[in-house]
Structures are given as C-alpha cells and as structure tokens.
mmCIF file with all atom_site columns, C-alpha atoms in Angstrom:
data_model
loop_
_atom_site.group_PDB
_atom_site.id
_atom_site.type_symbol
_atom_site.label_atom_id
_atom_site.label_alt_id
_atom_site.label_comp_id
_atom_site.label_asym_id
_atom_site.label_entity_id
_atom_site.label_seq_id
_atom_site.pdbx_PDB_ins_code
_atom_site.Cartn_x
_atom_site.Cartn_y
_atom_site.Cartn_z
_atom_site.occupancy
_atom_site.B_iso_or_equiv
_atom_site.pdbx_formal_charge
_atom_site.auth_seq_id
_atom_site.auth_comp_id
_atom_site.auth_asym_id
_atom_site.auth_atom_id
_atom_site.pdbx_PDB_model_num
ATOM 1   C CA . MET F 1 1   ? 112.512 100.826 73.739  1.00 80.00 ? 29  MET F CA 1
ATOM 2   C CA . ALA F 1 2   ? 109.268 101.916 75.401  1.00 85.00 ? 30  ALA F CA 1
ATOM 3   C CA . LEU F 1 3   ? 110.436 100.452 78.703  1.00 87.00 ? 31  LEU F CA 1
ATOM 4   C CA . LYS F 1 4   ? 113.603 102.573 78.605  1.00 92.00 ? 32  LYS F CA 1
ATOM 5   C CA . LEU F 1 5   ? 111.560 105.690 77.936  1.00 93.00 ? 33  LEU F CA 1
ATOM 6   C CA . PHE F 1 6   ? 109.144 104.900 80.770  1.00 92.00 ? 34  PHE F CA 1
ATOM 7   C CA . ARG F 1 7   ? 112.072 104.192 83.112  1.00 94.00 ? 35  ARG F CA 1
ATOM 8   C CA . ALA F 1 8   ? 113.582 107.585 82.327  1.00 95.00 ? 36  ALA F CA 1
ATOM 9   C CA . VAL F 1 9   ? 110.288 109.396 82.859  1.00 96.00 ? 37  VAL F CA 1
ATOM 10  C CA . TRP F 1 10  ? 109.670 107.408 86.050  1.00 96.00 ? 38  TRP F CA 1
ATOM 11  C CA . PHE F 1 11  ? 113.093 108.375 87.407  1.00 96.00 ? 39  PHE F CA 1
ATOM 12  C CA . LEU F 1 12  ? 112.406 112.017 86.568  1.00 97.00 ? 40  LEU F CA 1
ATOM 13  C CA . SER F 1 13  ? 109.016 111.803 88.312  1.00 97.00 ? 41  SER F CA 1
ATOM 14  C CA . VAL F 1 14  ? 110.678 110.372 91.441  1.00 97.00 ? 42  VAL F CA 1
ATOM 15  C CA . LEU F 1 15  ? 113.113 113.288 91.502  1.00 97.00 ? 43  LEU F CA 1
ATOM 16  C CA . VAL F 1 16  ? 110.299 115.809 91.001  1.00 97.00 ? 44  VAL F CA 1
ATOM 17  C CA . VAL F 1 17  ? 108.136 114.290 93.734  1.00 98.00 ? 45  VAL F CA 1
ATOM 18  C CA . LEU F 1 18  ? 111.053 114.311 96.209  1.00 97.00 ? 46  LEU F CA 1
ATOM 19  C CA . VAL F 1 19  ? 112.002 117.917 95.378  1.00 97.00 ? 47  VAL F CA 1
ATOM 20  C CA . ASN F 1 20  ? 108.327 118.856 95.679  1.00 97.00 ? 48  ASN F CA 1
ATOM 21  C CA . LEU F 1 21  ? 108.151 117.181 99.099  1.00 97.00 ? 49  LEU F CA 1
ATOM 22  C CA . LEU F 1 22  ? 111.153 119.175 100.290 1.00 96.00 ? 50  LEU F CA 1
ATOM 23  C CA . TYR F 1 23  ? 109.655 122.374 98.889  1.00 95.00 ? 51  TYR F CA 1
ATOM 24  C CA . VAL F 1 24  ? 106.287 121.993 100.598 1.00 95.00 ? 52  VAL F CA 1
ATOM 25  C CA . TYR F 1 25  ? 107.926 120.817 103.827 1.00 95.00 ? 53  TYR F CA 1
ATOM 26  C CA . ALA F 1 26  ? 109.817 124.093 104.024 1.00 94.00 ? 54  ALA F CA 1
ATOM 27  C CA . SER F 1 27  ? 106.625 126.126 103.729 1.00 92.00 ? 55  SER F CA 1
ATOM 28  C CA . TRP F 1 28  ? 104.328 124.090 105.995 1.00 91.00 ? 56  TRP F CA 1
ATOM 29  C CA . PRO F 1 29  ? 103.470 125.499 109.416 1.00 91.00 ? 57  PRO F CA 1
ATOM 30  C CA . GLU F 1 30  ? 104.517 123.523 112.502 1.00 93.00 ? 58  GLU F CA 1
ATOM 31  C CA . VAL F 1 31  ? 101.077 121.873 112.653 1.00 91.00 ? 59  VAL F CA 1
ATOM 32  C CA . VAL F 1 32  ? 99.672  120.953 109.237 1.00 89.00 ? 60  VAL F CA 1
ATOM 33  C CA . ILE F 1 33  ? 95.894  120.838 108.911 1.00 87.00 ? 61  ILE F CA 1
ATOM 34  C CA . VAL F 1 34  ? 94.957  117.856 106.771 1.00 85.00 ? 62  VAL F CA 1
ATOM 35  C CA . GLN F 1 35  ? 91.183  118.023 107.180 1.00 82.00 ? 63  GLN F CA 1
ATOM 36  C CA . GLU F 1 36  ? 89.046  120.777 108.609 1.00 77.00 ? 64  GLU F CA 1
ATOM 37  C CA . ASN F 1 37  ? 85.519  119.277 108.841 1.00 82.00 ? 65  ASN F CA 1
ATOM 38  C CA . GLU F 1 38  ? 86.541  116.741 111.461 1.00 86.00 ? 66  GLU F CA 1
ATOM 39  C CA . PRO F 1 39  ? 89.803  118.328 112.565 1.00 83.00 ? 67  PRO F CA 1
ATOM 40  C CA . VAL F 1 40  ? 92.816  116.264 111.577 1.00 86.00 ? 68  VAL F CA 1
ATOM 41  C CA . SER F 1 41  ? 96.243  117.778 111.935 1.00 85.00 ? 69  SER F CA 1
ATOM 42  C CA . LEU F 1 42  ? 99.774  116.410 112.082 1.00 88.00 ? 70  LEU F CA 1
ATOM 43  C CA . SER F 1 43  ? 103.100 117.899 112.948 1.00 92.00 ? 71  SER F CA 1
ATOM 44  C CA . LYS F 1 44  ? 105.057 118.783 109.858 1.00 92.00 ? 72  LYS F CA 1
ATOM 45  C CA . GLU F 1 45  ? 107.798 116.257 110.725 1.00 95.00 ? 73  GLU F CA 1
ATOM 46  C CA . TRP F 1 46  ? 105.345 113.369 111.055 1.00 94.00 ? 74  TRP F CA 1
ATOM 47  C CA . LEU F 1 47  ? 103.656 114.282 107.806 1.00 94.00 ? 75  LEU F CA 1
ATOM 48  C CA . PHE F 1 48  ? 107.018 114.620 106.047 1.00 96.00 ? 76  PHE F CA 1
ATOM 49  C CA . TYR F 1 49  ? 108.219 111.186 107.152 1.00 96.00 ? 77  TYR F CA 1
ATOM 50  C CA . LEU F 1 50  ? 104.823 109.628 106.436 1.00 95.00 ? 78  LEU F CA 1
ATOM 51  C CA . MET F 1 51  ? 104.852 111.018 102.904 1.00 96.00 ? 79  MET F CA 1
ATOM 52  C CA . LEU F 1 52  ? 108.517 110.122 102.374 1.00 97.00 ? 80  LEU F CA 1
ATOM 53  C CA . GLY F 1 53  ? 107.870 106.537 103.479 1.00 97.00 ? 81  GLY F CA 1
ATOM 54  C CA . SER F 1 54  ? 104.833 106.296 101.213 1.00 96.00 ? 82  SER F CA 1
ATOM 55  C CA . ILE F 1 55  ? 106.788 107.633 98.240  1.00 97.00 ? 83  ILE F CA 1
ATOM 56  C CA . VAL F 1 56  ? 109.638 105.189 98.846  1.00 97.00 ? 84  VAL F CA 1
ATOM 57  C CA . VAL F 1 57  ? 107.304 102.183 99.173  1.00 97.00 ? 85  VAL F CA 1
ATOM 58  C CA . ILE F 1 58  ? 105.246 103.104 96.103  1.00 96.00 ? 86  ILE F CA 1
ATOM 59  C CA . ASN F 1 59  ? 108.305 103.653 93.932  1.00 96.00 ? 87  ASN F CA 1
ATOM 60  C CA . ALA F 1 60  ? 110.091 100.556 95.255  1.00 96.00 ? 88  ALA F CA 1
ATOM 61  C CA . LEU F 1 61  ? 107.224 98.527  93.791  1.00 95.00 ? 89  LEU F CA 1
ATOM 62  C CA . VAL F 1 62  ? 108.859 99.090  90.393  1.00 93.00 ? 90  VAL F CA 1
ATOM 63  C CA . TYR F 1 63  ? 111.809 96.961  91.467  1.00 93.00 ? 91  TYR F CA 1
ATOM 64  C CA . LEU F 1 64  ? 109.568 94.301  93.006  1.00 93.00 ? 92  LEU F CA 1
ATOM 65  C CA . PHE F 1 65  ? 107.562 94.191  89.795  1.00 88.00 ? 93  PHE F CA 1
ATOM 66  C CA . LYS F 1 66  ? 110.775 93.834  87.803  1.00 90.00 ? 94  LYS F CA 1
ATOM 67  C CA . MET F 1 67  ? 111.782 90.787  89.856  1.00 91.00 ? 95  MET F CA 1
ATOM 68  C CA . LEU F 1 68  ? 108.351 89.180  89.515  1.00 89.00 ? 96  LEU F CA 1
ATOM 69  C CA . PHE F 1 69  ? 107.842 89.812  85.787  1.00 86.00 ? 97  PHE F CA 1
ATOM 70  C CA . GLU F 1 70  ? 111.278 89.741  84.178  1.00 85.00 ? 98  GLU F CA 1
ATOM 71  C CA . GLU F 1 71  ? 109.977 88.672  80.757  1.00 86.00 ? 99  GLU F CA 1
ATOM 72  C CA . GLY F 1 72  ? 106.917 90.938  80.496  1.00 83.00 ? 100 GLY F CA 1
ATOM 73  C CA . GLU F 1 73  ? 108.401 94.082  78.982  1.00 88.00 ? 101 GLU F CA 1
ATOM 74  C CA . HIS F 1 74  ? 105.017 95.507  77.968  1.00 88.00 ? 102 HIS F CA 1
ATOM 75  C CA . LEU F 1 75  ? 103.571 94.863  81.425  1.00 90.00 ? 103 LEU F CA 1
ATOM 76  C CA . ARG F 1 76  ? 106.585 96.476  83.088  1.00 92.00 ? 104 ARG F CA 1
ATOM 77  C CA . SER F 1 77  ? 106.272 99.494  80.773  1.00 92.00 ? 105 SER F CA 1
ATOM 78  C CA . TRP F 1 78  ? 102.629 99.847  81.742  1.00 93.00 ? 106 TRP F CA 1
ATOM 79  C CA . PHE F 1 79  ? 103.495 99.532  85.446  1.00 94.00 ? 107 PHE F CA 1
ATOM 80  C CA . HIS F 1 80  ? 106.172 102.221 85.182  1.00 95.00 ? 108 HIS F CA 1
ATOM 81  C CA . GLY F 1 81  ? 103.539 104.488 83.628  1.00 94.00 ? 109 GLY F CA 1
ATOM 82  C CA . PHE F 1 82  ? 101.117 103.618 86.417  1.00 96.00 ? 110 PHE F CA 1
ATOM 83  C CA . ILE F 1 83  ? 103.660 104.625 89.060  1.00 97.00 ? 111 ILE F CA 1
ATOM 84  C CA . ILE F 1 84  ? 104.343 107.827 87.103  1.00 97.00 ? 112 ILE F CA 1
ATOM 85  C CA . THR F 1 85  ? 100.628 108.716 87.301  1.00 97.00 ? 113 THR F CA 1
ATOM 86  C CA . ILE F 1 86  ? 100.650 108.016 91.053  1.00 97.00 ? 114 ILE F CA 1
ATOM 87  C CA . ASN F 1 87  ? 103.685 110.286 91.425  1.00 97.00 ? 115 ASN F CA 1
ATOM 88  C CA . ILE F 1 88  ? 101.818 113.019 89.535  1.00 97.00 ? 116 ILE F CA 1
ATOM 89  C CA . PHE F 1 89  ? 98.909  112.620 91.960  1.00 97.00 ? 117 PHE F CA 1
ATOM 90  C CA . ILE F 1 90  ? 101.270 112.866 94.946  1.00 97.00 ? 118 ILE F CA 1
ATOM 91  C CA . ILE F 1 91  ? 102.827 116.045 93.542  1.00 96.00 ? 119 ILE F CA 1
ATOM 92  C CA . ILE F 1 92  ? 99.420  117.651 93.079  1.00 95.00 ? 120 ILE F CA 1
ATOM 93  C CA . ALA F 1 93  ? 98.188  116.447 96.494  1.00 94.00 ? 121 ALA F CA 1
ATOM 94  C CA . LEU F 1 94  ? 101.240 117.892 98.245  1.00 94.00 ? 122 LEU F CA 1
ATOM 95  C CA . GLN F 1 95  ? 100.765 121.201 96.466  1.00 92.00 ? 123 GLN F CA 1
ATOM 96  C CA . ALA F 1 96  ? 97.071  121.180 97.405  1.00 89.00 ? 124 ALA F CA 1
ATOM 97  C CA . LEU F 1 97  ? 97.999  120.584 101.047 1.00 90.00 ? 125 LEU F CA 1
ATOM 98  C CA . ASN F 1 98  ? 100.507 123.414 100.807 1.00 90.00 ? 126 ASN F CA 1
ATOM 99  C CA . VAL F 1 99  ? 97.915  125.808 99.397  1.00 87.00 ? 127 VAL F CA 1
ATOM 100 C CA . TYR F 1 100 ? 95.361  124.704 102.002 1.00 85.00 ? 128 TYR F CA 1
ATOM 101 C CA . ASN F 1 101 ? 97.760  125.513 104.836 1.00 86.00 ? 129 ASN F CA 1
ATOM 102 C CA . SER F 1 102 ? 98.967  128.827 103.429 1.00 84.00 ? 130 SER F CA 1
ATOM 103 C CA . ASN F 1 103 ? 97.529  132.161 104.472 1.00 77.00 ? 131 ASN F CA 1
ATOM 104 C CA . GLU F 1 104 ? 96.969  133.242 100.895 1.00 79.00 ? 132 GLU F CA 1
ATOM 105 C CA . MET F 1 105 ? 93.574  133.672 99.314  1.00 77.00 ? 133 MET F CA 1
ATOM 106 C CA . PHE F 1 106 ? 93.249  130.901 96.748  1.00 75.00 ? 134 PHE F CA 1
ATOM 107 C CA . ASP F 1 107 ? 90.410  129.300 94.834  1.00 74.00 ? 135 ASP F CA 1
ATOM 108 C CA . HIS F 1 108 ? 90.213  125.828 96.370  1.00 74.00 ? 136 HIS F CA 1
ATOM 109 C CA . THR F 1 109 ? 87.867  124.575 93.658  1.00 78.00 ? 137 THR F CA 1
ATOM 110 C CA . LEU F 1 110 ? 90.724  124.849 91.169  1.00 81.00 ? 138 LEU F CA 1
ATOM 111 C CA . VAL F 1 111 ? 92.889  122.625 93.364  1.00 81.00 ? 139 VAL F CA 1
ATOM 112 C CA . ALA F 1 112 ? 90.033  120.131 93.653  1.00 83.00 ? 140 ALA F CA 1
ATOM 113 C CA . ALA F 1 113 ? 89.779  120.045 89.857  1.00 88.00 ? 141 ALA F CA 1
ATOM 114 C CA . TYR F 1 114 ? 93.503  119.270 89.572  1.00 89.00 ? 142 TYR F CA 1
ATOM 115 C CA . LEU F 1 115 ? 93.222  116.500 92.162  1.00 89.00 ? 143 LEU F CA 1
ATOM 116 C CA . THR F 1 116 ? 90.213  115.027 90.389  1.00 91.00 ? 144 THR F CA 1
ATOM 117 C CA . GLY F 1 117 ? 92.011  115.208 87.065  1.00 93.00 ? 145 GLY F CA 1
ATOM 118 C CA . SER F 1 118 ? 95.017  113.349 88.432  1.00 93.00 ? 146 SER F CA 1
ATOM 119 C CA . LEU F 1 119 ? 92.741  110.672 89.899  1.00 93.00 ? 147 LEU F CA 1
ATOM 120 C CA . VAL F 1 120 ? 91.043  110.307 86.515  1.00 94.00 ? 148 VAL F CA 1
ATOM 121 C CA . LEU F 1 121 ? 94.500  109.941 84.948  1.00 94.00 ? 149 LEU F CA 1
ATOM 122 C CA . ILE F 1 122 ? 95.302  107.083 87.370  1.00 94.00 ? 150 ILE F CA 1
ATOM 123 C CA . ILE F 1 123 ? 92.006  105.350 86.581  1.00 95.00 ? 151 ILE F CA 1
ATOM 124 C CA . LEU F 1 124 ? 92.491  105.736 82.831  1.00 95.00 ? 152 LEU F CA 1
ATOM 125 C CA . TRP F 1 125 ? 96.031  104.374 83.009  1.00 93.00 ? 153 TRP F CA 1
ATOM 126 C CA . ALA F 1 126 ? 94.887  101.431 85.155  1.00 93.00 ? 154 ALA F CA 1
ATOM 127 C CA . ALA F 1 127 ? 92.161  100.649 82.620  1.00 93.00 ? 155 ALA F CA 1
ATOM 128 C CA . ALA F 1 128 ? 94.597  100.855 79.714  1.00 90.00 ? 156 ALA F CA 1
ATOM 129 C CA . TRP F 1 129 ? 96.236  97.490  80.469  1.00 87.00 ? 157 TRP F CA 1
ATOM 130 C CA . PRO F 1 130 ? 93.053  95.381  80.188  1.00 87.00 ? 158 PRO F CA 1
ATOM 131 C CA . VAL F 1 131 ? 92.110  97.287  77.033  1.00 88.00 ? 159 VAL F CA 1
ATOM 132 C CA . TYR F 1 132 ? 95.570  96.565  75.618  1.00 85.00 ? 160 TYR F CA 1
ATOM 133 C CA . LEU F 1 133 ? 95.206  92.852  76.416  1.00 84.00 ? 161 LEU F CA 1
ATOM 134 C CA . ILE F 1 134 ? 91.775  92.693  74.777  1.00 86.00 ? 162 ILE F CA 1
ATOM 135 C CA . PHE F 1 135 ? 93.125  94.493  71.705  1.00 85.00 ? 163 PHE F CA 1
ATOM 136 C CA . GLN F 1 136 ? 96.042  92.059  71.497  1.00 82.00 ? 164 GLN F CA 1
ATOM 137 C CA . LYS F 1 137 ? 93.732  89.057  71.813  1.00 83.00 ? 165 LYS F CA 1
ATOM 138 C CA . ILE F 1 138 ? 91.263  90.231  69.163  1.00 84.00 ? 166 ILE F CA 1
ATOM 139 C CA . PHE F 1 139 ? 93.385  91.965  66.544  1.00 81.00 ? 167 PHE F CA 1
ATOM 140 C CA . VAL F 1 140 ? 96.887  90.456  66.796  1.00 72.00 ? 168 VAL F CA 1
ATOM 141 C CA . LYS F 1 141 ? 97.154  86.866  65.689  1.00 62.00 ? 169 LYS F CA 1
#
C-alpha cells in the first residue's frame, strides 16, 4: 500500500518538475548565469537539455531499482521517496536559478534557505533507511 502511494506521489513530482523546467526555460535570458564569482554561464538551450537529461536519468533509476529489487517493497518505497526529495530539490534549484537571472529585486538569502532545507530533506530521507533497518533488527522479532 505504501509503495502505491509513493509511486503516485513520485509520478506527480515528475510532472511538477517537468512543468517547472518548462516554466523557468520560458523566462530565462538567452545566456543563463549559473555562477557569478567565477563566471559560469550557459545558453538557455544547453542548460535546458542538460537539466532535462539529468531529470530523466534520475527518475529512470526508479525503474532500474524495481528490476534489481523486485521483492523489497519497503526498500522500493524508500527509494521512491528518495527520488521525490531529489525532485523537490531540483524544483527549488530551478526556481533559484530563475530568480538569480531575473531583473527583479529579491532576497537571495531566502532562496539559499530553501535550497539548504531541501538538501537537509534529502539527507534526512537518506538516513531514514538505515534507521529503519536498525529499528527492524532491534524491535521486530
């Protein structure tokens, strides 16, 4: 049951991340500044296809994981959740890049807090599986 719920949420997160990519692509300038300290910039087409390829590869791991661990329903549920947290990070990172390249006045520290929060979410979700295994080993007999 949990696996079905995680699959549904994962599918929704894939749709949201793809719609978000299309949204930010439409508002990016022709040359997108990725880093300002040591200038790094990419054309918006290159960045779009780079991000699209990354999203496809990351989300295709769900199917690879399914083939490798057909019997481990709990592990597959956890992995779906892990990919969901990565998709959340990608959504926030794309929005941060969009805000960074806009001409609007915006508090960049707020965006940094969101990015840090999504990274903490990824780390917490990654740590949840070993904690779950330890709990199962100690308390479930």
